[in-house]
Tab-separated table of N, CA and C in Angstrom:
chain	number	residue	atom	x	y	z
A	1	TYR	N	96.909	150.609	92.039
A	1	TYR	CA	97.168	149.213	92.342
A	1	TYR	C	98.664	148.950	92.233
A	2	ARG	N	99.148	148.076	93.107
A	2	ARG	CA	100.573	147.768	93.096
A	2	ARG	C	100.860	146.285	93.240
A	3	HIS	N	99.826	145.459	93.240
A	3	HIS	CA	99.998	144.015	93.366
A	3	HIS	C	99.294	143.336	92.198
A	4	SER	N	99.911	142.277	91.717
A	4	SER	CA	99.318	141.535	90.622
A	4	SER	C	99.364	140.044	90.942
A	5	LEU	N	98.225	139.386	90.842
A	5	LEU	CA	98.133	137.938	91.010
A	5	LEU	C	97.920	137.354	89.616
A	6	CYS	N	98.938	136.699	89.109
A	6	CYS	CA	98.904	136.135	87.752
A	6	CYS	C	98.549	134.659	87.847
A	7	ASN	N	97.363	134.286	87.344
A	7	ASN	CA	96.784	132.977	87.589
A	7	ASN	C	97.063	131.953	86.496
A	8	SER	N	98.229	131.994	85.885
A	8	SER	CA	98.605	130.997	84.894
A	8	SER	C	99.963	131.385	84.348
A	9	VAL	N	100.734	130.397	83.951
A	9	VAL	CA	102.049	130.684	83.369
A	9	VAL	C	101.913	131.540	82.115
A	10	VAL	N	100.819	131.412	81.379
A	10	VAL	CA	100.653	132.211	80.163
A	10	VAL	C	100.768	133.701	80.473
A	11	THR	N	100.415	134.120	81.677
A	11	THR	CA	100.517	135.539	82.042
A	11	THR	C	101.960	135.965	82.285
A	12	GLY	N	102.881	135.012	82.254
A	12	GLY	CA	104.292	135.357	82.400
A	12	GLY	C	104.757	136.350	81.355
A	13	ARG	N	104.059	136.393	80.248
A	13	ARG	CA	104.416	137.334	79.179
A	13	ARG	C	104.321	138.782	79.634
A	14	VAL	N	103.466	139.072	80.619
A	14	VAL	CA	103.305	140.455	81.079
A	14	VAL	C	104.065	140.741	82.372
A	15	VAL	N	104.681	139.728	82.968
A	15	VAL	CA	105.393	139.928	84.226
A	15	VAL	C	106.502	140.972	84.112
A	16	PRO	N	107.337	140.964	83.067
A	16	PRO	CA	108.367	142.005	82.970
A	16	PRO	C	107.767	143.417	82.956
A	17	TRP	N	106.679	143.586	82.243
A	17	TRP	CA	106.014	144.884	82.186
A	17	TRP	C	105.462	145.271	83.563
A	18	LEU	N	104.815	144.326	84.237
A	18	LEU	CA	104.271	144.605	85.567
A	18	LEU	C	105.378	145.042	86.534
A	19	ARG	N	106.476	144.339	86.520
A	19	ARG	CA	107.608	144.704	87.397
A	19	ARG	C	108.132	146.090	87.055
A	20	ALA	N	108.277	146.371	85.758
A	20	ALA	CA	108.780	147.678	85.340
A	20	ALA	C	107.860	148.807	85.801
A	21	GLU	N	106.585	148.493	85.937
A	21	GLU	CA	105.605	149.483	86.400
A	21	GLU	C	105.482	149.516	87.922
A	22	GLY	N	106.312	148.730	88.603
A	22	GLY	CA	106.345	148.770	90.061
A	22	GLY	C	105.405	147.823	90.776
A	23	PHE	N	104.839	146.868	90.058
A	23	PHE	CA	103.930	145.909	90.683
A	23	PHE	C	104.715	144.819	91.407
A	24	ARG	N	104.162	144.361	92.511
A	24	ARG	CA	104.645	143.144	93.155
A	24	ARG	C	103.857	142.012	92.505
A	25	VAL	N	104.545	141.010	91.966
A	25	VAL	CA	103.914	139.963	91.163
A	25	VAL	C	103.982	138.617	91.878
A	26	VAL	N	102.821	138.016	92.058
A	26	VAL	CA	102.723	136.646	92.561
A	26	VAL	C	102.144	135.813	91.424
A	27	GLY	N	102.842	134.732	91.074
A	27	GLY	CA	102.405	133.881	89.976
A	27	GLY	C	101.903	132.542	90.468
A	28	LEU	N	100.763	132.125	89.962
A	28	LEU	CA	100.200	130.813	90.280
A	28	LEU	C	100.530	129.863	89.137
A	29	VAL	N	101.231	128.784	89.456
A	29	VAL	CA	101.658	127.828	88.432
A	29	VAL	C	100.828	126.557	88.567
A	30	HIS	N	100.083	126.243	87.517
A	30	HIS	CA	99.259	125.027	87.486
A	30	HIS	C	99.770	124.048	86.435
A	31	GLU	N	100.434	124.566	85.415
A	31	GLU	CA	100.739	123.797	84.216
A	31	GLU	C	101.996	122.941	84.374
A	32	LEU	N	101.966	121.809	83.708
A	32	LEU	CA	103.123	120.916	83.655
A	32	LEU	C	103.866	121.130	82.334
A	33	PRO	N	105.118	120.686	82.254
A	33	PRO	CA	105.932	120.949	81.065
A	33	PRO	C	105.314	120.549	79.729
A	34	ASN	N	104.585	119.443	79.668
A	34	ASN	CA	104.009	119.043	78.377
A	34	ASN	C	103.031	120.091	77.853
A	35	LEU	N	102.243	120.680	78.730
A	35	LEU	CA	101.308	121.718	78.316
A	35	LEU	C	102.062	123.006	77.971
A	36	LEU	N	103.083	123.348	78.757
A	36	LEU	CA	103.878	124.543	78.472
A	36	LEU	C	104.522	124.434	77.095
A	37	THR	N	105.004	123.253	76.758
A	37	THR	CA	105.602	123.030	75.438
A	37	THR	C	104.534	123.093	74.354
A	38	GLN	N	103.409	122.421	74.587
A	38	GLN	CA	102.327	122.375	73.594
A	38	GLN	C	101.856	123.772	73.214
A	39	PHE	N	101.783	124.688	74.188
A	39	PHE	CA	101.277	126.026	73.923
A	39	PHE	C	102.388	127.062	73.729
A	40	GLY	N	103.623	126.597	73.584
A	40	GLY	CA	104.727	127.505	73.300
A	40	GLY	C	104.975	128.524	74.400
A	41	LEU	N	104.968	128.079	75.638
A	41	LEU	CA	105.081	128.996	76.772
A	41	LEU	C	106.470	129.019	77.407
A	42	HIS	N	107.505	128.697	76.638
A	42	HIS	CA	108.868	128.697	77.186
A	42	HIS	C	109.248	130.075	77.727
A	43	ASP	N	109.023	131.116	76.925
A	43	ASP	CA	109.398	132.466	77.351
A	43	ASP	C	108.562	132.929	78.534
A	44	ALA	N	107.276	132.621	78.514
A	44	ALA	CA	106.402	133.008	79.618
A	44	ALA	C	106.832	132.309	80.904
A	45	ALA	N	107.177	131.027	80.823
A	45	ALA	CA	107.634	130.281	82.000
A	45	ALA	C	108.939	130.863	82.524
A	46	HIS	N	109.844	131.212	81.613
A	46	HIS	CA	111.121	131.799	82.032
A	46	HIS	C	110.881	133.131	82.751
A	47	ALA	N	109.991	133.965	82.226
A	47	ALA	CA	109.677	135.242	82.874
A	47	ALA	C	109.068	135.014	84.254
A	48	PHE	N	108.174	134.062	84.358
A	48	PHE	CA	107.590	133.722	85.666
A	48	PHE	C	108.698	133.328	86.636
A	49	ALA	N	109.574	132.441	86.184
A	49	ALA	CA	110.607	131.869	87.052
A	49	ALA	C	111.652	132.886	87.488
A	50	THR	N	111.903	133.877	86.678
A	50	THR	CA	112.986	134.811	86.983
A	50	THR	C	112.519	136.181	87.443
A	51	GLN	N	111.260	136.545	87.168
A	51	GLN	CA	110.848	137.910	87.472
A	51	GLN	C	109.676	138.042	88.430
A	52	ALA	N	108.948	136.975	88.688
A	52	ALA	CA	107.879	137.070	89.687
A	52	ALA	C	108.524	137.231	91.068
A	53	HIS	N	107.832	137.914	91.951
A	53	HIS	CA	108.327	138.061	93.320
A	53	HIS	C	108.122	136.776	94.114
A	54	GLN	N	107.099	136.036	93.749
A	54	GLN	CA	106.845	134.753	94.397
A	54	GLN	C	105.994	133.899	93.474
A	55	LEU	N	106.239	132.577	93.522
A	55	LEU	CA	105.431	131.622	92.774
A	55	LEU	C	104.698	130.727	93.753
A	56	VAL	N	103.479	130.370	93.395
A	56	VAL	CA	102.652	129.497	94.224
A	56	VAL	C	102.338	128.251	93.404
A	57	PHE	N	102.637	127.090	93.979
A	57	PHE	CA	102.403	125.805	93.314
A	57	PHE	C	101.361	125.013	94.109
A	58	PRO	N	100.521	124.229	93.425
A	58	PRO	CA	99.518	123.438	94.130
A	58	PRO	C	100.094	122.180	94.779
A	59	ALA	N	101.270	121.726	94.310
A	59	ALA	CA	101.854	120.490	94.827
A	59	ALA	C	103.348	120.476	94.509
A	60	GLU	N	104.096	119.703	95.282
A	60	GLU	CA	105.533	119.579	95.054
A	60	GLU	C	105.827	119.013	93.665
A	61	PHE	N	104.990	118.113	93.199
A	61	PHE	CA	105.173	117.539	91.869
A	61	PHE	C	105.171	118.631	90.801
A	62	VAL	N	104.234	119.562	90.883
A	62	VAL	CA	104.152	120.645	89.900
A	62	VAL	C	105.380	121.543	90.015
A	63	ARG	N	105.802	121.843	91.252
A	63	ARG	CA	106.982	122.686	91.448
A	63	ARG	C	108.233	122.026	90.848
A	64	SER	N	108.438	120.760	91.133
A	64	SER	CA	109.648	120.089	90.647
A	64	SER	C	109.646	119.981	89.117
A	65	ARG	N	108.502	119.711	88.532
A	65	ARG	CA	108.430	119.630	87.065
A	65	ARG	C	108.659	120.998	86.431
A	66	PHE	N	108.106	122.052	87.042
A	66	PHE	CA	108.318	123.399	86.522
A	66	PHE	C	109.795	123.768	86.621
A	67	ALA	N	110.409	123.439	87.758
A	67	ALA	CA	111.837	123.739	87.961
A	67	ALA	C	112.704	123.015	86.941
A	68	SER	N	112.291	121.829	86.517
A	68	SER	CA	113.061	121.091	85.505
A	68	SER	C	112.857	121.673	84.103
A	69	PHE	N	111.813	122.455	83.921
A	69	PHE	CA	111.469	123.018	82.617
A	69	PHE	C	112.189	124.336	82.341
A	70	VAL	N	112.394	125.122	83.384
A	70	VAL	CA	113.008	126.445	83.205
A	70	VAL	C	114.501	126.376	83.512
A	71	PRO	N	115.298	127.200	82.838
A	71	PRO	CA	116.741	127.149	83.087
A	71	PRO	C	117.120	127.639	84.487
A	72	ARG	N	116.366	128.601	85.014
A	72	ARG	CA	116.619	129.141	86.357
A	72	ARG	C	115.286	129.343	87.058
A	73	LEU	N	115.264	129.063	88.335
A	73	LEU	CA	114.069	129.332	89.139
A	73	LEU	C	114.501	130.270	90.264
A	74	ASP	N	114.491	131.576	89.965
A	74	ASP	CA	114.945	132.578	90.925
A	74	ASP	C	113.864	132.966	91.928
A	75	ALA	N	112.621	132.928	91.504
A	75	ALA	CA	111.531	133.385	92.365
A	75	ALA	C	111.340	132.415	93.531
A	76	PRO	N	111.199	132.954	94.744
A	76	PRO	CA	110.878	132.064	95.865
A	76	PRO	C	109.495	131.450	95.635
A	77	SER	N	109.286	130.262	96.186
A	77	SER	CA	108.006	129.602	95.945
A	77	SER	C	107.437	129.010	97.221
A	78	VAL	N	106.132	128.826	97.199
A	78	VAL	CA	105.410	128.187	98.302
A	78	VAL	C	104.438	127.172	97.717
A	79	LEU	N	104.049	126.221	98.534
A	79	LEU	CA	103.025	125.247	98.162
A	79	LEU	C	101.721	125.636	98.841
A	80	ARG	N	100.660	125.700	98.062
A	80	ARG	CA	99.322	125.951	98.588
A	80	ARG	C	98.374	125.019	97.846
A	81	PRO	N	98.005	123.901	98.483
A	81	PRO	CA	97.093	122.963	97.808
A	81	PRO	C	95.817	123.674	97.352
A	82	GLN	N	95.308	123.215	96.225
A	82	GLN	CA	94.105	123.799	95.658
A	82	GLN	C	93.054	122.720	95.504
A	83	GLY	N	91.851	123.134	95.341
A	83	GLY	CA	90.792	122.162	95.135
A	83	GLY	C	89.438	122.740	95.460
A	84	LEU	N	88.501	121.857	95.641
A	84	LEU	CA	87.137	122.260	95.949
A	84	LEU	C	86.960	122.291	97.459
A	85	PHE	N	86.507	123.421	97.965
A	85	PHE	CA	86.358	123.568	99.400
A	85	PHE	C	84.909	123.758	99.822
A	86	ARG	N	84.000	123.786	98.866
A	86	ARG	CA	82.588	123.897	99.178
A	86	ARG	C	82.067	122.534	99.590
A	87	LEU	N	81.261	122.513	100.602
A	87	LEU	CA	80.686	121.245	101.041
A	87	LEU	C	79.700	120.734	99.992
A	88	ASN	N	79.743	119.440	99.747
A	88	ASN	CA	78.838	118.799	98.804
A	88	ASN	C	77.550	118.454	99.540
A	89	PRO	N	76.434	119.071	99.178
A	89	PRO	CA	75.183	118.786	99.896
A	89	PRO	C	74.691	117.351	99.711
A	90	TYR	N	75.207	116.645	98.706
A	90	TYR	CA	74.788	115.270	98.440
A	90	TYR	C	75.760	114.237	99.003
A	91	ARG	N	76.758	114.677	99.743
A	91	ARG	CA	77.806	113.768	100.217
A	91	ARG	C	77.250	112.529	100.922
A	92	GLU	N	76.287	112.693	101.747
A	92	GLU	CA	75.693	111.570	102.486
A	92	GLU	C	74.383	111.106	101.862
A	93	ARG	N	74.060	111.625	100.672
A	93	ARG	CA	72.786	111.299	100.016
A	93	ARG	C	73.036	110.875	98.570
A	94	ARG	N	73.885	109.873	98.405
A	94	ARG	CA	74.285	109.439	97.069
A	94	ARG	C	73.112	108.962	96.220
A	95	ALA	N	72.222	108.184	96.810
A	95	ALA	CA	71.085	107.658	96.042
A	95	ALA	C	70.217	108.805	95.528
A	96	GLU	N	70.010	109.800	96.366
A	96	GLU	CA	69.218	110.964	95.956
A	96	GLU	C	69.924	111.733	94.828
A	97	ALA	N	71.230	111.880	94.936
A	97	ALA	CA	71.998	112.577	93.897
A	97	ALA	C	71.906	111.820	92.579
A	98	ARG	N	72.058	110.491	92.646
A	98	ARG	CA	71.986	109.673	91.431
A	98	ARG	C	70.613	109.785	90.788
A	99	SER	N	69.587	109.694	91.588
A	99	SER	CA	68.222	109.779	91.076
A	99	SER	C	67.964	111.135	90.413
A	100	ALA	N	68.411	112.202	91.048
A	100	ALA	CA	68.218	113.554	90.494
A	100	ALA	C	68.963	113.709	89.175
A	101	LEU	N	70.182	113.196	89.114
A	101	LEU	CA	70.969	113.301	87.885
A	101	LEU	C	70.341	112.487	86.759
A	102	LEU	N	69.941	111.258	87.050
A	102	LEU	CA	69.303	110.431	86.021
A	102	LEU	C	68.024	111.091	85.508
A	103	GLN	N	67.258	111.675	86.416
A	103	GLN	CA	66.027	112.351	86.011
A	103	GLN	C	66.344	113.557	85.125
A	104	GLN	N	67.341	114.341	85.524
A	104	GLN	CA	67.728	115.509	84.733
A	104	GLN	C	68.181	115.107	83.330
A	105	LEU	N	68.827	113.960	83.218
A	105	LEU	CA	69.315	113.483	81.925
A	105	LEU	C	68.264	112.687	81.156
A	106	GLY	N	67.124	112.424	81.784
A	106	GLY	CA	66.070	111.662	81.124
A	106	GLY	C	66.395	110.186	81.004
A	107	LEU	N	67.152	109.658	81.961
A	107	LEU	CA	67.542	108.245	81.938
A	107	LEU	C	66.798	107.486	83.032
A	108	ASP	N	66.622	106.181	82.824
A	108	ASP	CA	65.919	105.391	83.842
A	108	ASP	C	66.898	104.913	84.919
A	109	GLY	N	66.336	104.400	86.001
A	109	GLY	CA	67.125	103.978	87.157
A	109	GLY	C	68.052	102.814	86.902
A	110	ALA	N	67.850	102.076	85.834
A	110	ALA	CA	68.724	100.937	85.522
A	110	ALA	C	69.995	101.367	84.787
A	111	SER	N	70.065	102.624	84.415
A	111	SER	CA	71.229	103.113	83.660
A	111	SER	C	72.501	103.009	84.492
A	112	ARG	N	73.560	102.658	83.807
A	112	ARG	CA	74.897	102.639	84.411
A	112	ARG	C	75.595	103.885	83.896
A	113	LEU	N	75.869	104.810	84.793
A	113	LEU	CA	76.329	106.138	84.408
A	113	LEU	C	77.820	106.316	84.661
A	114	VAL	N	78.522	106.844	83.656
A	114	VAL	CA	79.938	107.204	83.780
A	114	VAL	C	80.032	108.689	83.449
A	115	VAL	N	80.615	109.459	84.379
A	115	VAL	CA	80.710	110.908	84.208
A	115	VAL	C	82.174	111.324	84.218
A	116	ALA	N	82.527	112.218	83.303
A	116	ALA	CA	83.863	112.822	83.287
A	116	ALA	C	83.677	114.330	83.245
A	117	ALA	N	84.644	115.051	83.796
A	117	ALA	CA	84.567	116.508	83.803
A	117	ALA	C	85.910	117.092	83.401
A	118	GLY	N	85.851	118.120	82.595
A	118	GLY	CA	87.061	118.804	82.174
A	118	GLY	C	86.813	119.604	80.920
A	119	SER	N	87.797	120.402	80.538
A	119	SER	CA	87.665	121.150	79.295
A	119	SER	C	87.721	120.172	78.128
A	120	GLY	N	87.091	120.544	77.048
A	120	GLY	CA	86.983	119.643	75.906
A	120	GLY	C	88.205	119.662	75.026
A	121	ASP	N	89.309	119.159	75.525
A	121	ASP	CA	90.500	119.112	74.692
A	121	ASP	C	91.276	117.821	74.928
A	122	LEU	N	92.320	117.651	74.144
A	122	LEU	CA	93.074	116.398	74.183
A	122	LEU	C	93.777	116.188	75.514
A	123	ARG	N	94.277	117.247	76.144
A	123	ARG	CA	95.018	117.045	77.386
A	123	ARG	C	94.127	116.583	78.532
A	124	LYS	N	92.824	116.766	78.394
A	124	LYS	CA	91.887	116.262	79.403
A	124	LYS	C	91.320	114.901	79.020
A	125	GLY	N	91.662	114.413	77.839
A	125	GLY	CA	91.276	113.070	77.437
A	125	GLY	C	89.872	112.919	76.908
A	126	MET	N	89.288	113.993	76.414
A	126	MET	CA	87.930	113.891	75.886
A	126	MET	C	87.853	112.843	74.778
A	127	ASP	N	88.838	112.800	73.915
A	127	ASP	CA	88.840	111.837	72.817
A	127	ASP	C	88.911	110.402	73.326
A	128	LEU	N	89.699	110.174	74.364
A	128	LEU	CA	89.812	108.829	74.943
A	128	LEU	C	88.523	108.429	75.651
A	129	PHE	N	87.915	109.398	76.353
A	129	PHE	CA	86.641	109.150	77.026
A	129	PHE	C	85.583	108.729	76.004
A	130	VAL	N	85.506	109.450	74.899
A	130	VAL	CA	84.500	109.156	73.880
A	130	VAL	C	84.771	107.805	73.229
A	131	ALA	N	86.025	107.499	72.947
A	131	ALA	CA	86.345	106.198	72.349
A	131	ALA	C	85.938	105.064	73.286
A	132	ALA	N	86.264	105.201	74.567
A	132	ALA	CA	85.875	104.175	75.544
A	132	ALA	C	84.358	104.114	75.682
A	133	ALA	N	83.722	105.274	75.726
A	133	ALA	CA	82.264	105.328	75.874
A	133	ALA	C	81.574	104.607	74.724
A	134	MET	N	82.040	104.832	73.513
A	134	MET	CA	81.397	104.190	72.359
A	134	MET	C	81.594	102.681	72.397
A	135	ALA	N	82.766	102.230	72.784
A	135	ALA	CA	83.018	100.782	72.853
A	135	ALA	C	82.149	100.132	73.926
A	136	VAL	N	82.084	100.755	75.090
A	136	VAL	CA	81.303	100.173	76.195
A	136	VAL	C	79.813	100.277	75.898
A	137	ALA	N	79.369	101.403	75.347
A	137	ALA	CA	77.939	101.596	75.058
A	137	ALA	C	77.428	100.551	74.065
A	138	ARG	N	78.280	100.167	73.130
A	138	ARG	CA	77.868	99.121	72.169
A	138	ARG	C	77.728	97.765	72.860
A	139	ALA	N	78.549	97.519	73.880
A	139	ALA	CA	78.543	96.227	74.574
A	139	ALA	C	77.533	96.158	75.709
A	140	ASP	N	77.197	97.304	76.294
A	140	ASP	CA	76.298	97.320	77.455
A	140	ASP	C	75.168	98.315	77.199
A	141	PRO	N	73.967	97.840	76.939
A	141	PRO	CA	72.856	98.742	76.614
A	141	PRO	C	72.430	99.651	77.769
A	142	ARG	N	72.883	99.338	78.995
A	142	ARG	CA	72.532	100.204	80.135
A	142	ARG	C	73.562	101.304	80.363
A	143	ALA	N	74.719	101.247	79.703
A	143	ALA	CA	75.795	102.210	79.928
A	143	ALA	C	75.499	103.551	79.250
A	144	CYS	N	75.636	104.615	80.024
A	144	CYS	CA	75.460	105.973	79.521
A	144	CYS	C	76.641	106.802	80.003
A	145	PHE	N	77.085	107.732	79.168
A	145	PHE	CA	78.280	108.514	79.448
A	145	PHE	C	77.984	109.998	79.338
A	146	VAL	N	78.543	110.758	80.263
A	146	VAL	CA	78.307	112.201	80.284
A	146	VAL	C	79.646	112.914	80.423
A	147	TRP	N	79.884	113.876	79.527
A	147	TRP	CA	81.056	114.754	79.643
A	147	TRP	C	80.545	116.111	80.110
A	148	ALA	N	80.986	116.526	81.298
A	148	ALA	CA	80.623	117.831	81.849
A	148	ALA	C	81.826	118.755	81.721
A	149	GLY	N	81.648	119.858	81.049
A	149	GLY	CA	82.732	120.812	80.856
A	149	GLY	C	82.660	121.413	79.477
A	150	GLU	N	83.610	122.265	79.192
A	150	GLU	CA	83.615	122.981	77.925
A	150	GLU	C	83.428	122.008	76.766
A	151	ASP	N	82.467	122.335	75.911
A	151	ASP	CA	82.191	121.422	74.800
A	151	ASP	C	82.060	122.160	73.471
A	152	GLN	N	82.684	123.319	73.370
A	152	GLN	CA	82.626	124.079	72.122
A	152	GLN	C	83.981	124.137	71.412
A	153	THR	N	84.884	123.268	71.790
A	153	THR	CA	86.206	123.230	71.172
A	153	THR	C	86.160	122.402	69.889
A	154	GLU	N	87.222	122.478	69.110
A	154	GLU	CA	87.320	121.664	67.898
A	154	GLU	C	87.345	120.174	68.249
A	155	VAL	N	88.064	119.827	69.316
A	155	VAL	CA	88.110	118.427	69.766
A	155	VAL	C	86.705	117.953	70.127
A	156	ALA	N	85.960	118.780	70.843
A	156	ALA	CA	84.595	118.413	71.231
A	156	ALA	C	83.700	118.249	70.008
A	157	ARG	N	83.856	119.115	69.028
A	157	ARG	CA	83.047	118.994	67.802
A	157	ARG	C	83.338	117.664	67.090
A	158	ARG	N	84.620	117.307	67.015
A	158	ARG	CA	84.976	116.027	66.377
A	158	ARG	C	84.409	114.855	67.181
A	159	CYS	N	84.510	114.934	68.500
A	159	CYS	CA	83.993	113.848	69.343
A	159	CYS	C	82.485	113.718	69.203
A	160	ARG	N	81.794	114.845	69.197
A	160	ARG	CA	80.340	114.814	69.055
A	160	ARG	C	79.964	114.222	67.702
A	161	ALA	N	80.698	114.562	66.660
A	161	ALA	CA	80.422	114.014	65.323
A	161	ALA	C	80.619	112.501	65.318
A	162	GLN	N	81.653	112.004	65.983
A	162	GLN	CA	81.872	110.550	66.064
A	162	GLN	C	80.698	109.869	66.751
A	163	VAL	N	80.242	110.461	67.848
A	163	VAL	CA	79.129	109.891	68.606
A	163	VAL	C	77.858	109.900	67.758
A	164	ASP	N	77.601	111.016	67.078
A	164	ASP	CA	76.412	111.106	66.219
A	164	ASP	C	76.467	110.075	65.096
A	165	GLU	N	77.632	109.964	64.477
A	165	GLU	CA	77.807	109.014	63.371
A	165	GLU	C	77.592	107.577	63.839
A	166	ALA	N	77.964	107.285	65.068
A	166	ALA	CA	77.787	105.938	65.621
A	166	ALA	C	76.364	105.697	66.115
A	167	GLY	N	75.527	106.736	66.089
A	167	GLY	CA	74.143	106.599	66.554
A	167	GLY	C	74.037	106.453	68.063
A	168	LEU	N	74.980	107.042	68.804
A	168	LEU	CA	74.997	106.885	70.262
A	168	LEU	C	74.763	108.194	71.012
A	169	ALA	N	74.203	109.204	70.334
A	169	ALA	CA	74.019	110.516	70.963
A	169	ALA	C	73.094	110.466	72.182
A	170	ASP	N	72.214	109.481	72.236
A	170	ASP	CA	71.333	109.367	73.403
A	170	ASP	C	72.058	108.760	74.600
A	171	ARG	N	73.216	108.139	74.371
A	171	ARG	CA	73.929	107.450	75.456
A	171	ARG	C	75.283	108.050	75.773
A	172	VAL	N	75.787	108.935	74.893
A	172	VAL	CA	77.041	109.655	75.146
A	172	VAL	C	76.691	111.125	75.004
A	173	ARG	N	76.689	111.815	76.139
A	173	ARG	CA	76.175	113.199	76.166
A	173	ARG	C	77.262	114.203	76.539
A	174	PHE	N	77.087	115.400	76.026
A	174	PHE	CA	77.961	116.520	76.347
A	174	PHE	C	77.069	117.578	76.975
A	175	VAL	N	77.244	117.859	78.248
A	175	VAL	CA	76.316	118.755	78.949
A	175	VAL	C	76.877	120.157	79.170
A	176	GLY	N	78.041	120.431	78.647
A	176	GLY	CA	78.596	121.773	78.805
A	176	GLY	C	79.075	122.039	80.206
């Protein structure tokens, strides 16, 4: 093998080694400076910026923020938007999708459902979602909240404990 696709700035730590071994390195940059700082990725970002053969950004905003974070951006870069490209089979059948979801969750048709998706950590706002969910659930007996995504983190455990303590586990759910 002679090509490496590095799918996160955190992999910048191995870019110098990959280059030394003769690999052509393409780096995918998703992270913004606040996350790079939070996870101590200054050196990894610098290696990505100076030693990758090419960097791929999902949007100009991400590229410009990354460029402001690193002292030098030597690697040429391209923009390639990312996202979901699979067709949604429920796109034109919203009522059917809602009914199926409510049934799967064991909720009645009068429920007012709020869904969020993301990893269970602070940068995705799980704590804010739960705080809002608990406030609204107390005020509106039809309101139900669902967090879809990783739910085995420390943040998720704390959020689940808050919901349990408030007696709202039937209305604020974590579905993994």
